[in-house]
PDB file of C-alpha atoms in Angstrom:
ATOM      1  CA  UNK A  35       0.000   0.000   0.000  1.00 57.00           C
ATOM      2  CA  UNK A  36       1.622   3.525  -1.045  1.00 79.00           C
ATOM      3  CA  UNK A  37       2.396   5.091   1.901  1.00 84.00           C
ATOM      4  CA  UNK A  38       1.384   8.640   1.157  1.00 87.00           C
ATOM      5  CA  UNK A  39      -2.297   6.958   0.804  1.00 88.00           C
ATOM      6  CA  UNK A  40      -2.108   5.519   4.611  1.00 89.00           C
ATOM      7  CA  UNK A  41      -0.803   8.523   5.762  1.00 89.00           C
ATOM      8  CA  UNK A  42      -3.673  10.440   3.892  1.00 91.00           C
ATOM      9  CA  UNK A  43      -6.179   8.159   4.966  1.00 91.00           C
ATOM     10  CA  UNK A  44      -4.876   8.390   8.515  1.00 91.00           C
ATOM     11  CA  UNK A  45      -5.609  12.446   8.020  1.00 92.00           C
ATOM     12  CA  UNK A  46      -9.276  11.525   7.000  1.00 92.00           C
ATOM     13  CA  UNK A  47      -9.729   9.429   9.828  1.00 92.00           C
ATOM     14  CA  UNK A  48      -8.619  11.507  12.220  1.00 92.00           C
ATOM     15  CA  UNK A  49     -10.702  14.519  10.757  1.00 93.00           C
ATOM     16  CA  UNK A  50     -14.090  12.093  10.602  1.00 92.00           C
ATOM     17  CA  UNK A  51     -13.206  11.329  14.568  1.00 90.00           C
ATOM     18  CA  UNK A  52     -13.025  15.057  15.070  1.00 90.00           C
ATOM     19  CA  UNK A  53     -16.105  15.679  13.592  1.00 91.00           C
ATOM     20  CA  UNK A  54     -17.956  13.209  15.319  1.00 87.00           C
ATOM     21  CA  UNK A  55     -16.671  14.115  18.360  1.00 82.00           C
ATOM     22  CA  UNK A  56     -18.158  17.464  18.116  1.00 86.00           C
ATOM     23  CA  UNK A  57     -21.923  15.858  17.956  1.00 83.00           C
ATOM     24  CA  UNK A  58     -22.165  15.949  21.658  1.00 77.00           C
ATOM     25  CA  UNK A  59     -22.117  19.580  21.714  1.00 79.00           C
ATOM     26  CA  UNK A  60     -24.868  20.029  18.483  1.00 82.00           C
ATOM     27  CA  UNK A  61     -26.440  17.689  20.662  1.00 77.00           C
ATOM     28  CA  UNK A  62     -27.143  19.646  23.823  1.00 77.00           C
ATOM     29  CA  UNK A  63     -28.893  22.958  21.771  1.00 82.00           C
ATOM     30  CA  UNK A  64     -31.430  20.632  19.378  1.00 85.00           C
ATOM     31  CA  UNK A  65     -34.615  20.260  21.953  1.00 86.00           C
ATOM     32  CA  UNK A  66     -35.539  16.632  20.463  1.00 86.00           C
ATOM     33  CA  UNK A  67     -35.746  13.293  21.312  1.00 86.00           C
ATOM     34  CA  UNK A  68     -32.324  11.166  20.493  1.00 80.00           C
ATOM     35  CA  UNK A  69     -34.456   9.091  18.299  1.00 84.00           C
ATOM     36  CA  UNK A  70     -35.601  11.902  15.969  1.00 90.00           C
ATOM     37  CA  UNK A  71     -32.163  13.058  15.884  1.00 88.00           C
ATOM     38  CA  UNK A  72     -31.141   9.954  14.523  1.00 88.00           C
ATOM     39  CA  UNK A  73     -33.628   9.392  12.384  1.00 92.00           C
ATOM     40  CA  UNK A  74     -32.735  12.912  10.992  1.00 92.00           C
ATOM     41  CA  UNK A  75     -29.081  12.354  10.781  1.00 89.00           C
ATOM     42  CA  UNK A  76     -29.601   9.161   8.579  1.00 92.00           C
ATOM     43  CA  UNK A  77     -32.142  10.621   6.246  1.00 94.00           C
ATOM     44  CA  UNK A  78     -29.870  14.209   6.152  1.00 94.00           C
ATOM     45  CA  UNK A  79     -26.931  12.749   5.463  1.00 92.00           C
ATOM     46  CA  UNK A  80     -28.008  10.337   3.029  1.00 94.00           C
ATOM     47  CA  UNK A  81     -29.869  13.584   0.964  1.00 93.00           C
ATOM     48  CA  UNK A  82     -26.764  15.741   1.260  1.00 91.00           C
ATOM     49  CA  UNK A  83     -24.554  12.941  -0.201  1.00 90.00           C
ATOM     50  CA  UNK A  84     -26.934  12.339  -2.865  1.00 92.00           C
ATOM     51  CA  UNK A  85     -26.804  16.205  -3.951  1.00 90.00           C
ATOM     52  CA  UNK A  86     -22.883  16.276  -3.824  1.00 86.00           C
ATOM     53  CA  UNK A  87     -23.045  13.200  -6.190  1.00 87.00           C
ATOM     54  CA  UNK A  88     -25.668  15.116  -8.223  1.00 88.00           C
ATOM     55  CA  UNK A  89     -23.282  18.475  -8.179  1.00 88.00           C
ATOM     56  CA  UNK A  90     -20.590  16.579  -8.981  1.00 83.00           C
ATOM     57  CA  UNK A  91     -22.192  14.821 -12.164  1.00 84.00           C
ATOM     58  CA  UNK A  92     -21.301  11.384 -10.760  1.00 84.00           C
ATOM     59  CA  UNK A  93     -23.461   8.241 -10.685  1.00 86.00           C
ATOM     60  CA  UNK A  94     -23.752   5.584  -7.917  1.00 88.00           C
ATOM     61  CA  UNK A  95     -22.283   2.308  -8.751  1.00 90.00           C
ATOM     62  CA  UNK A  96     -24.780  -0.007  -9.257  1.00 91.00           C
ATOM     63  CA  UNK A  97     -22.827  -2.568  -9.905  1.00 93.00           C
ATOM     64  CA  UNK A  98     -20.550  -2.418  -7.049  1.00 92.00           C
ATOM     65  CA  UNK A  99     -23.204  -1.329  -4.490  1.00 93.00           C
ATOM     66  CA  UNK A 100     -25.175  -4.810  -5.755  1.00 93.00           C
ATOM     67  CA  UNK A 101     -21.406  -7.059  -5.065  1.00 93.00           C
ATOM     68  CA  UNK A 102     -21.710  -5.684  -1.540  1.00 94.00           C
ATOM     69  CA  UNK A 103     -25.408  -5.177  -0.781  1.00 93.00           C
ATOM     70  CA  UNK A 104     -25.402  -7.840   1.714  1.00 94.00           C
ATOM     71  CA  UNK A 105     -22.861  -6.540   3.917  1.00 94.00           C
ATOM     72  CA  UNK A 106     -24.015  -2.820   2.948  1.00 94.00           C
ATOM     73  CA  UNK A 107     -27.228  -3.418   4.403  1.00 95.00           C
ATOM     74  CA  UNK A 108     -25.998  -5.320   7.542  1.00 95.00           C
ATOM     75  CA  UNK A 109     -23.894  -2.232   8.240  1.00 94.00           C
ATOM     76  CA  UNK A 110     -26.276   0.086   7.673  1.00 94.00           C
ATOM     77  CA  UNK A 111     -28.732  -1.642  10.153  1.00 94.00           C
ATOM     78  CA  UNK A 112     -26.001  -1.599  12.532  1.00 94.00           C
ATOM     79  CA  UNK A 113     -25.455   1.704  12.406  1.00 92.00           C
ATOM     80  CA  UNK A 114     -29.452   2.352  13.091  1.00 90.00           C
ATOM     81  CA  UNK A 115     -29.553  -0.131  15.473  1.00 91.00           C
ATOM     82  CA  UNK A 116     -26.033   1.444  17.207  1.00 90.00           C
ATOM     83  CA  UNK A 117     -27.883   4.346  17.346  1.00 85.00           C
ATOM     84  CA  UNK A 118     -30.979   3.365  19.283  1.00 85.00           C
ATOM     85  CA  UNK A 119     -28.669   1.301  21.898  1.00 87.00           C
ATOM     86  CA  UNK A 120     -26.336   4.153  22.372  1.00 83.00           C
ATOM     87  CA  UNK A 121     -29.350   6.916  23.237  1.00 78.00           C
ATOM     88  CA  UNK A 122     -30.928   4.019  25.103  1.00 82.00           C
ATOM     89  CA  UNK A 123     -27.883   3.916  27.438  1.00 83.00           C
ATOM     90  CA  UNK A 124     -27.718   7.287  27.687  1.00 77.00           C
ATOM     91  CA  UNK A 125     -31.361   6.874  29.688  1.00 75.00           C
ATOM     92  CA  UNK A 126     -30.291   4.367  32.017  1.00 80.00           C
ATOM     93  CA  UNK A 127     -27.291   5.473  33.165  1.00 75.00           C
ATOM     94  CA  UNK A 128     -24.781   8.371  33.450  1.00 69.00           C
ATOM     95  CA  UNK A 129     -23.437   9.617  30.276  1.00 68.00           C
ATOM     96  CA  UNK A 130     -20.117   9.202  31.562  1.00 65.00           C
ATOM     97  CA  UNK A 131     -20.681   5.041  32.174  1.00 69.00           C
ATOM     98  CA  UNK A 132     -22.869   4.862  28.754  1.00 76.00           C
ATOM     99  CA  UNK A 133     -19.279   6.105  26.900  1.00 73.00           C
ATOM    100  CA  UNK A 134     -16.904   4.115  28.885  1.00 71.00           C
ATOM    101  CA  UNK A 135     -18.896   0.830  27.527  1.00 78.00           C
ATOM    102  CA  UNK A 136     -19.222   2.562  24.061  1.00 80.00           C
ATOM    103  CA  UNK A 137     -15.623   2.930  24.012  1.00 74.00           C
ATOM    104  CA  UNK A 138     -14.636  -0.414  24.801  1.00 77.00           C
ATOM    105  CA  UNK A 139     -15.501  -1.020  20.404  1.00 79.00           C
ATOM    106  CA  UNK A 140     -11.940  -0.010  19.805  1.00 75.00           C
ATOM    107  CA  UNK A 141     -10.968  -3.264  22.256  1.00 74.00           C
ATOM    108  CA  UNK A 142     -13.310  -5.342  20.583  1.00 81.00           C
ATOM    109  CA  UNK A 143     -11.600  -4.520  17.496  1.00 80.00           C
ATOM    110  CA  UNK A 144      -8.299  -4.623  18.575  1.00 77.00           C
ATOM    111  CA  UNK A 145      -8.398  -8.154  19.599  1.00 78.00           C
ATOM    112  CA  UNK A 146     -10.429  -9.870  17.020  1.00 81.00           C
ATOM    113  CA  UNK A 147      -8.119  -8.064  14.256  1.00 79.00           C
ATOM    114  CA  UNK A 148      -5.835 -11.288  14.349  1.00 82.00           C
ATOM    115  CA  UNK A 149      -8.766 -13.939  13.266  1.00 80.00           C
ATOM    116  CA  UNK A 150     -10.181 -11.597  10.720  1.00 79.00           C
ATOM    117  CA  UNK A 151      -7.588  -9.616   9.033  1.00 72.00           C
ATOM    118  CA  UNK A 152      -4.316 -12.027   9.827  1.00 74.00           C
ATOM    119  CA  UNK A 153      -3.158  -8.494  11.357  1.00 74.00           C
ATOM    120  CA  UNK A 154      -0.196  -9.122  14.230  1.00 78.00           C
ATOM    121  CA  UNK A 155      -1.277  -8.327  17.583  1.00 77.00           C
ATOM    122  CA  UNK A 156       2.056  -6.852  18.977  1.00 82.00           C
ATOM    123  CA  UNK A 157       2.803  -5.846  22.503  1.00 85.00           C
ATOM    124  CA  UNK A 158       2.995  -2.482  21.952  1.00 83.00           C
ATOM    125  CA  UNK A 159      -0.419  -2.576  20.272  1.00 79.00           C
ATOM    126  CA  UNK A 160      -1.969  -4.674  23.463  1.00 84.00           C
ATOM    127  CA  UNK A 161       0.253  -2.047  25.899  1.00 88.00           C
ATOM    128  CA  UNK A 162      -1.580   1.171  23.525  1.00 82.00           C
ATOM    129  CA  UNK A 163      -4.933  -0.084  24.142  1.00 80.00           C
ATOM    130  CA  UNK A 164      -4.743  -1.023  27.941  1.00 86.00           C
ATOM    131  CA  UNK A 165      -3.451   2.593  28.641  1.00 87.00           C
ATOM    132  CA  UNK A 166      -6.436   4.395  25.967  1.00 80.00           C
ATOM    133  CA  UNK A 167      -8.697   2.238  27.541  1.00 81.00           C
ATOM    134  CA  UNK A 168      -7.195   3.505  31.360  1.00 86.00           C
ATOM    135  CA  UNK A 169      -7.137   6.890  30.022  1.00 81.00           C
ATOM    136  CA  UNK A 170     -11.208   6.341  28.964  1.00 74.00           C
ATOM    137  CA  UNK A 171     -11.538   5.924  32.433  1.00 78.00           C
ATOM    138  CA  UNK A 172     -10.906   8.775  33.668  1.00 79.00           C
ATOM    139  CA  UNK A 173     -12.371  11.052  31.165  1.00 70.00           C
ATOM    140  CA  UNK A 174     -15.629   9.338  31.972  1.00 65.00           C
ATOM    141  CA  UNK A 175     -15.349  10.384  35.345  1.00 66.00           C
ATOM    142  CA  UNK A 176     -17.121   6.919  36.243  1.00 67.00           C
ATOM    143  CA  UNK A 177     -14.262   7.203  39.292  1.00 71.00           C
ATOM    144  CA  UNK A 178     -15.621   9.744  40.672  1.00 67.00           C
ATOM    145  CA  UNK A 179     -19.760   9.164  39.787  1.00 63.00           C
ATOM    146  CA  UNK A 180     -19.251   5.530  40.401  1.00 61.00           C
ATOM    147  CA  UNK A 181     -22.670   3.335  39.667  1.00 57.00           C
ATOM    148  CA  UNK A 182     -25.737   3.975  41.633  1.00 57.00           C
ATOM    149  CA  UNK A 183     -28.550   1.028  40.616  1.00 60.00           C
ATOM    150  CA  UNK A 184     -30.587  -1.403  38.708  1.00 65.00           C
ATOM    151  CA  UNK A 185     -30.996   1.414  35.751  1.00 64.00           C
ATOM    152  CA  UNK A 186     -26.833   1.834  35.727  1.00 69.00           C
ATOM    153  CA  UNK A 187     -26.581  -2.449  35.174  1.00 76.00           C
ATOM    154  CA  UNK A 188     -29.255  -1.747  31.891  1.00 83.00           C
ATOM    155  CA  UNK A 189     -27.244   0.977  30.769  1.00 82.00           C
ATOM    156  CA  UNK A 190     -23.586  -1.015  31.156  1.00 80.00           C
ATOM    157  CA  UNK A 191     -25.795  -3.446  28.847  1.00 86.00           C
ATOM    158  CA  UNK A 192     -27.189  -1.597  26.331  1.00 90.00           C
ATOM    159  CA  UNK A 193     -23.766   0.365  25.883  1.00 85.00           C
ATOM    160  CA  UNK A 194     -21.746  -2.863  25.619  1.00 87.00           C
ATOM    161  CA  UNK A 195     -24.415  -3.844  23.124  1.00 92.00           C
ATOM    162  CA  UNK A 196     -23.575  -0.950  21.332  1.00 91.00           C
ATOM    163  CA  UNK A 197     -19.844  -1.088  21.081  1.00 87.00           C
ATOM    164  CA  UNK A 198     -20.159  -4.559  19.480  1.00 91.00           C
ATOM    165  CA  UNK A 199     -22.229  -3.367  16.998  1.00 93.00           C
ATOM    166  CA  UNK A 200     -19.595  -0.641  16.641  1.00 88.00           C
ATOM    167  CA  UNK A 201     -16.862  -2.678  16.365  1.00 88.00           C
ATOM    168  CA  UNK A 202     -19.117  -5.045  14.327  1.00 91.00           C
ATOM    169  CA  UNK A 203     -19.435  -2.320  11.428  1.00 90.00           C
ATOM    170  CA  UNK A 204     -15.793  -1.617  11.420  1.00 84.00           C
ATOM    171  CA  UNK A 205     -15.273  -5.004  10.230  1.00 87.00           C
ATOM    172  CA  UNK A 206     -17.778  -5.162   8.158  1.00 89.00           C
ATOM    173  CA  UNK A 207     -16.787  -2.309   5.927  1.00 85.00           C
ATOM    174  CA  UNK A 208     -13.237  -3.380   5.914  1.00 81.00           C
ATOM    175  CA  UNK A 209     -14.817  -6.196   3.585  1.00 85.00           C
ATOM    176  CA  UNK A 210     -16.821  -3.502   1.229  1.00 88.00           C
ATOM    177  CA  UNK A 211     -14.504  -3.931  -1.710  1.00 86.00           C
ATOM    178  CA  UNK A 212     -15.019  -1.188  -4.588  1.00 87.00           C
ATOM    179  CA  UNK A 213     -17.364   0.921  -3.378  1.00 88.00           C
ATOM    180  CA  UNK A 214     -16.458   4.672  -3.235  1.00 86.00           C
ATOM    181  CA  UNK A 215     -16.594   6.255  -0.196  1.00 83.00           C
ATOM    182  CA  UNK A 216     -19.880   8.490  -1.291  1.00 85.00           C
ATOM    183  CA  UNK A 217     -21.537   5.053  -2.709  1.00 91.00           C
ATOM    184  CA  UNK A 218     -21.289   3.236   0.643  1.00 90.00           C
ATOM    185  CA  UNK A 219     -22.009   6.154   3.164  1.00 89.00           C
ATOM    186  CA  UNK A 220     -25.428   6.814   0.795  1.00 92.00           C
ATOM    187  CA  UNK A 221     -26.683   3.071   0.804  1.00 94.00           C
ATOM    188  CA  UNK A 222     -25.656   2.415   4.754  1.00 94.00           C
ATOM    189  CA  UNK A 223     -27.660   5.809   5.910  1.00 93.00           C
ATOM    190  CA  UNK A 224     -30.407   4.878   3.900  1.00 95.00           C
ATOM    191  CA  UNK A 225     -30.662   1.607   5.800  1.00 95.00           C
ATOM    192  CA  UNK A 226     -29.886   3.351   9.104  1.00 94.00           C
ATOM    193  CA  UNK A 227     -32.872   5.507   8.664  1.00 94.00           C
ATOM    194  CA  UNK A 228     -35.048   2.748   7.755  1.00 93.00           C
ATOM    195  CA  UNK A 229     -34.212   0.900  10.601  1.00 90.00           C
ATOM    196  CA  UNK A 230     -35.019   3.847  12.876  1.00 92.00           C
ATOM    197  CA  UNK A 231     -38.364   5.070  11.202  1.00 93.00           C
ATOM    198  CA  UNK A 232     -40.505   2.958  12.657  1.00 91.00           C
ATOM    199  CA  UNK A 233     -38.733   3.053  16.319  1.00 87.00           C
ATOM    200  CA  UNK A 234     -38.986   6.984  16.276  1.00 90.00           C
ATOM    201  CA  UNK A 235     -42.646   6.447  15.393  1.00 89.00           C
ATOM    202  CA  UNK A 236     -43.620   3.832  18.083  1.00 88.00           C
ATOM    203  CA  UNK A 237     -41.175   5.805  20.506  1.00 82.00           C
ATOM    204  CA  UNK A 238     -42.642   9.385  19.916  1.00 82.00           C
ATOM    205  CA  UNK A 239     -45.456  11.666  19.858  1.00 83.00           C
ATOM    206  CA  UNK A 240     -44.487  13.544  16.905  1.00 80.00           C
ATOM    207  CA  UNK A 241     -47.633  15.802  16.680  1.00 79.00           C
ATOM    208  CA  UNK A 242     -46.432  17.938  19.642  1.00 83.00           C
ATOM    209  CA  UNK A 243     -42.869  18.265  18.594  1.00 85.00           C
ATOM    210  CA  UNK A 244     -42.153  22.013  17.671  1.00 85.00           C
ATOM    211  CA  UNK A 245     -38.952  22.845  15.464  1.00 88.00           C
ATOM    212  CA  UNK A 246     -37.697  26.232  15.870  1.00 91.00           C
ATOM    213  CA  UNK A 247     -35.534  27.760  12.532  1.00 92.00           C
ATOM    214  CA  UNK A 248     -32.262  27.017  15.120  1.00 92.00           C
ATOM    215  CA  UNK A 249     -33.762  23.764  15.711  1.00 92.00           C
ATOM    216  CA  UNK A 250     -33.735  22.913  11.582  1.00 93.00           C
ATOM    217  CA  UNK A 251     -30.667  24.459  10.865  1.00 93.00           C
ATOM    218  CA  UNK A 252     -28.996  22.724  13.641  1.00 93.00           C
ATOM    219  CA  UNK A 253     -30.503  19.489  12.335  1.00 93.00           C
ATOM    220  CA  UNK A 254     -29.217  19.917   8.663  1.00 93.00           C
ATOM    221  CA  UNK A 255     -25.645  20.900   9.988  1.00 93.00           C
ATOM    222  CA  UNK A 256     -25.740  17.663  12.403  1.00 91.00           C
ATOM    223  CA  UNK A 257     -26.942  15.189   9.147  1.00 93.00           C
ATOM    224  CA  UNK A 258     -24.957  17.074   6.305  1.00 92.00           C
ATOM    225  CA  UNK A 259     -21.553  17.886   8.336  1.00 92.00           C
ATOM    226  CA  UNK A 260     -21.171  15.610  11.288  1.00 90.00           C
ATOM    227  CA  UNK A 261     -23.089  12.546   9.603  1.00 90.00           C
ATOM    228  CA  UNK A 262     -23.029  12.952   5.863  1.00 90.00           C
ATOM    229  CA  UNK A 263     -19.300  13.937   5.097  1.00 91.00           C
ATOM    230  CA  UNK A 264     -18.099  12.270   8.623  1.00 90.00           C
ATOM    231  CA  UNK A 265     -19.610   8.867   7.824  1.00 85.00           C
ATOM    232  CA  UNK A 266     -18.100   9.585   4.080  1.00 87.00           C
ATOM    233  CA  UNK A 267     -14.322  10.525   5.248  1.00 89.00           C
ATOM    234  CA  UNK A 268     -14.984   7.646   8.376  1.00 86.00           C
ATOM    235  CA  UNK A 269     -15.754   4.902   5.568  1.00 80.00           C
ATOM    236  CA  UNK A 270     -13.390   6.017   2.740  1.00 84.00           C
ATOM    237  CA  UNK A 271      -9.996   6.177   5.115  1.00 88.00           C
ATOM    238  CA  UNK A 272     -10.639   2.724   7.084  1.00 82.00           C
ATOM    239  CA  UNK A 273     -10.224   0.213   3.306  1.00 77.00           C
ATOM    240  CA  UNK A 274      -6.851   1.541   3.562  1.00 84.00           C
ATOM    241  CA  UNK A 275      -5.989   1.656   7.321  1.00 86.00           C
ATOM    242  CA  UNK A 276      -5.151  -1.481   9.260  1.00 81.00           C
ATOM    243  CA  UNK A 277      -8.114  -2.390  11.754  1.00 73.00           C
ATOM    244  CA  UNK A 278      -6.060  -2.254  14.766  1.00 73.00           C
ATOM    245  CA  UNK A 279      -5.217   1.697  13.539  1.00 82.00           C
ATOM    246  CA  UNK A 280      -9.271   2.449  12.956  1.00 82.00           C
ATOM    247  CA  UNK A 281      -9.231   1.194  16.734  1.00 74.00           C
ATOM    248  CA  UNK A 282      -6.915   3.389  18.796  1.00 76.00           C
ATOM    249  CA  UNK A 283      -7.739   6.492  16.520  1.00 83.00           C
ATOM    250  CA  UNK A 284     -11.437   6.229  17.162  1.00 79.00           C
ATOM    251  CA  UNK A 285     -10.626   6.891  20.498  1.00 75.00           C
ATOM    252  CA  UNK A 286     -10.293  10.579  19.743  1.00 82.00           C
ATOM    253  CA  UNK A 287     -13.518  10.879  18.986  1.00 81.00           C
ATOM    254  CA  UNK A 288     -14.879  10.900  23.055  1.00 76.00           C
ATOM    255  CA  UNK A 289     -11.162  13.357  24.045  1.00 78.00           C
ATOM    256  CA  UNK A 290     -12.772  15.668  21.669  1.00 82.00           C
ATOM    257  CA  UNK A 291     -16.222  15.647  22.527  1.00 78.00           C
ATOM    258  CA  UNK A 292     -14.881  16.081  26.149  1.00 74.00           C
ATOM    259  CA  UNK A 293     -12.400  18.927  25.671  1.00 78.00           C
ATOM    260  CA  UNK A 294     -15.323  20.780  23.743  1.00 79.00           C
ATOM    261  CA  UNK A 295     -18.174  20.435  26.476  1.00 75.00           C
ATOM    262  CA  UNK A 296     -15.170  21.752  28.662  1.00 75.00           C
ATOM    263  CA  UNK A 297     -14.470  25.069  26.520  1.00 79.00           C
ATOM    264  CA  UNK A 298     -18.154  25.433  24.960  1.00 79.00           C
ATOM    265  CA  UNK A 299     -20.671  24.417  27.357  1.00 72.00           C
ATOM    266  CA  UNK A 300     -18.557  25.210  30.645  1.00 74.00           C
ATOM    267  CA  UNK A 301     -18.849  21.539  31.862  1.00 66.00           C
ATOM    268  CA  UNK A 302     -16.159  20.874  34.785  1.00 68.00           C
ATOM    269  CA  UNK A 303     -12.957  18.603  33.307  1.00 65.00           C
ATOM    270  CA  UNK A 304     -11.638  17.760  36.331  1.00 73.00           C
ATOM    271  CA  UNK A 305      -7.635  16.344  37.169  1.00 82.00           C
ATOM    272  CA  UNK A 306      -8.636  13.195  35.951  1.00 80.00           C
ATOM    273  CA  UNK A 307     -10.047  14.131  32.936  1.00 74.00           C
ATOM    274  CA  UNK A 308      -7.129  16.137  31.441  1.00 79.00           C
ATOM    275  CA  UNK A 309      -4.656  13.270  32.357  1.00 84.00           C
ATOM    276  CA  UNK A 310      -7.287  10.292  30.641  1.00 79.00           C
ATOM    277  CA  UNK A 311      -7.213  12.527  27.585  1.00 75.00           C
ATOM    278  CA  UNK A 312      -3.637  12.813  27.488  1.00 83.00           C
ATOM    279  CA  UNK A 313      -2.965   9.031  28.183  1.00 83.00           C
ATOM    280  CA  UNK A 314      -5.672   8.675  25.334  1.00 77.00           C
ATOM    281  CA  UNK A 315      -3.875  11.022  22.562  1.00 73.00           C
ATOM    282  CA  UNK A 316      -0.281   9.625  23.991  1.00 79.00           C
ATOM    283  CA  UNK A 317      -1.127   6.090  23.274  1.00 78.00           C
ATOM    284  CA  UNK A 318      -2.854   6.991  19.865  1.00 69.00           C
ATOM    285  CA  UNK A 319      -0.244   8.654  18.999  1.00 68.00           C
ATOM    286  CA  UNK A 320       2.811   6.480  19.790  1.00 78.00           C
ATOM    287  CA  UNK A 321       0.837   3.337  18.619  1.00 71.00           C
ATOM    288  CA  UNK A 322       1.231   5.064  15.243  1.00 64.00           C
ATOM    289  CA  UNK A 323       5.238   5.741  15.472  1.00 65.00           C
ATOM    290  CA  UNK A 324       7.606   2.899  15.052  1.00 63.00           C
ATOM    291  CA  UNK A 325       9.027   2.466  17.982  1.00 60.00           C
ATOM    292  CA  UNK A 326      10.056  -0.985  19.380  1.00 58.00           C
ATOM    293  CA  UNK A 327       9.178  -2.166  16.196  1.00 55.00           C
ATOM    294  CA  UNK A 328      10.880  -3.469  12.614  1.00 52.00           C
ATOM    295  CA  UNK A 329      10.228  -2.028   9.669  1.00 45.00           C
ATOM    296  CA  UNK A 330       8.251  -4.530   7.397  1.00 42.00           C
ATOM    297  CA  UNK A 331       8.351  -4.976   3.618  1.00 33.00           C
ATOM    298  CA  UNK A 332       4.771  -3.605   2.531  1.00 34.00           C
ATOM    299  CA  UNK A 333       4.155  -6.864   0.604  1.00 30.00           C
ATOM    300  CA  UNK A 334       4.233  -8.460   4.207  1.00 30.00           C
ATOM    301  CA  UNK A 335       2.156  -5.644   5.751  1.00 27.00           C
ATOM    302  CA  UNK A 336      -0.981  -6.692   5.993  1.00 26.00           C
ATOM    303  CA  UNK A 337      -2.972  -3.099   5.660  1.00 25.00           C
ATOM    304  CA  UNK A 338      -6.645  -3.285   4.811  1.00 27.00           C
TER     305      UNK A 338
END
């Protein structure tokens, strides 16, 4: 693989984590339920790709999309059923536990890498992700909140569930072969809002839901920006990234979304915090460098 296409694709990745890392905060001035959100991120995004492929005077693949329609469509219920597990946490529990389980994906990743991609667990891989996952820990703050009941136990649950299904979608689009990044992201939304369509509507009472201009143009930001082009930059960098790399840098994603609650919303980051998000970015970032390891011929390299 041509190195300057990693490295780029490490850029994109990185960018995409940003960006959905910055959610959080979108998420604390739109007055909805999580579900609608959702819902409106899937069906946004998947518009707003489908005008930039109308723009740019492209067509979607048929072809392609039809070689990997099965595991198009399993990803893109995942990612509406990801969705729905994640917000459900987020009811049962503290936001804080509901991201330390979320964040255990990159683990899940991580060590199931070996049977599915022949990728080399090294030690300084296994060392990386015991200190992110030690840094999570105390940028949850679940040290200091602890767990308080029945509702925390359902929460731990439904966020595990949803980090499987994370990590579940990672590999799965490691094995879309051929599919531009555009192509993918369009077809996997589209499922995703499917699958949440009828939950928002058995979930809801839509008829006394009022939307605000803020409220719509909020909305269209969250599904064009955060959703649309993240999900498109997420999906187009990861078919050239080892798995095990997708992993650890996905852990910026909750650093950022903590650092910006921090400066935007005022929300106390405590001792803790600021030393679990430089553990986090530390081990990210020296899991990247070779250190302590030999340089391999690329033909021997197995990047996917």
């Amino acid at each position: 693989m041509n190195e300057k296409v990693v490295n780029r694709s490490k850029l994109l990745l990185i960018l995409s984590t940003f960006l959905f890392g910055t959610i959080g905060i979108f998420r604390k001035f739109i007055p909805l339920p999580s579900s609608l959100i959702a819902l409106a991120r899937g069906v946004i995004g998947m518009l707003f790709l489908l005008m930039v492929v109308f723009i740019k005077k492209d067509k979607l693949s048929w072809n392609a999309i039809r070689r990997n329609l099965l595991f198009l469509c399993l990803s893109g219920a995942m990612i509406g059923i990801n969705w729905i597990l994640l917000f459900e946490a987020y009811r049962y529990t503290t936001v804080a536990t509901a991201t330390l389980c979320y964040y255990m994906a990159p683990m899940f990743v991580i060590l199931v890498s070996p049977l599915f991609f022949k990728e080399k667990l090294t030690g300084k891989k296994i060392l990386c992700v015991a200190v992110a996952l030690i840094g999570m820990v105390f940028v949850s703050g679940i040290l200091q909140t602890g767990f308080t009941g029945i509702g925390d136990l359902t929460g731990i649950l439904l966020g595990l569930g949803a980090a499987l299904l994370y990590a579940g979608i990672v590999i799965l689009n490691m094995n879309i072969k051929n599919v531009s990044a555009y192509d993918k992201t369009i077809v996997q939304l589209a499922v995703a809002a499917v699958i949440l369509l009828p939950y928002t509507l058995l979930s809801e009472n839509l008829a006394q839901l009022t939307f605000s201009p803020l409220t719509i143009v909020m909305l269209i930001i969250l599904g064009a920006l955060q959703t649309g082009i993240g999900y498109a930059l997420y999906f187009g960098s990861i078919e050239h990234l080892r798995t095990q790399t997708v992993a650890l840098l996905s852990y910026i994603d909750p650093v950022v979304a903590i650092l910006l609650s921090a400066v935007f919303l005022r929300e106390q980051l405590t001792l803790w915090g600021v030393v679990g998000a430089i553990l986090v970015l530390g081990s990210t970032l020296i899991s990247e460098l070779p250190i302590g390891e030999k340089k391999q011929i690329n033909a021997d390299t197995p990047i996917i």
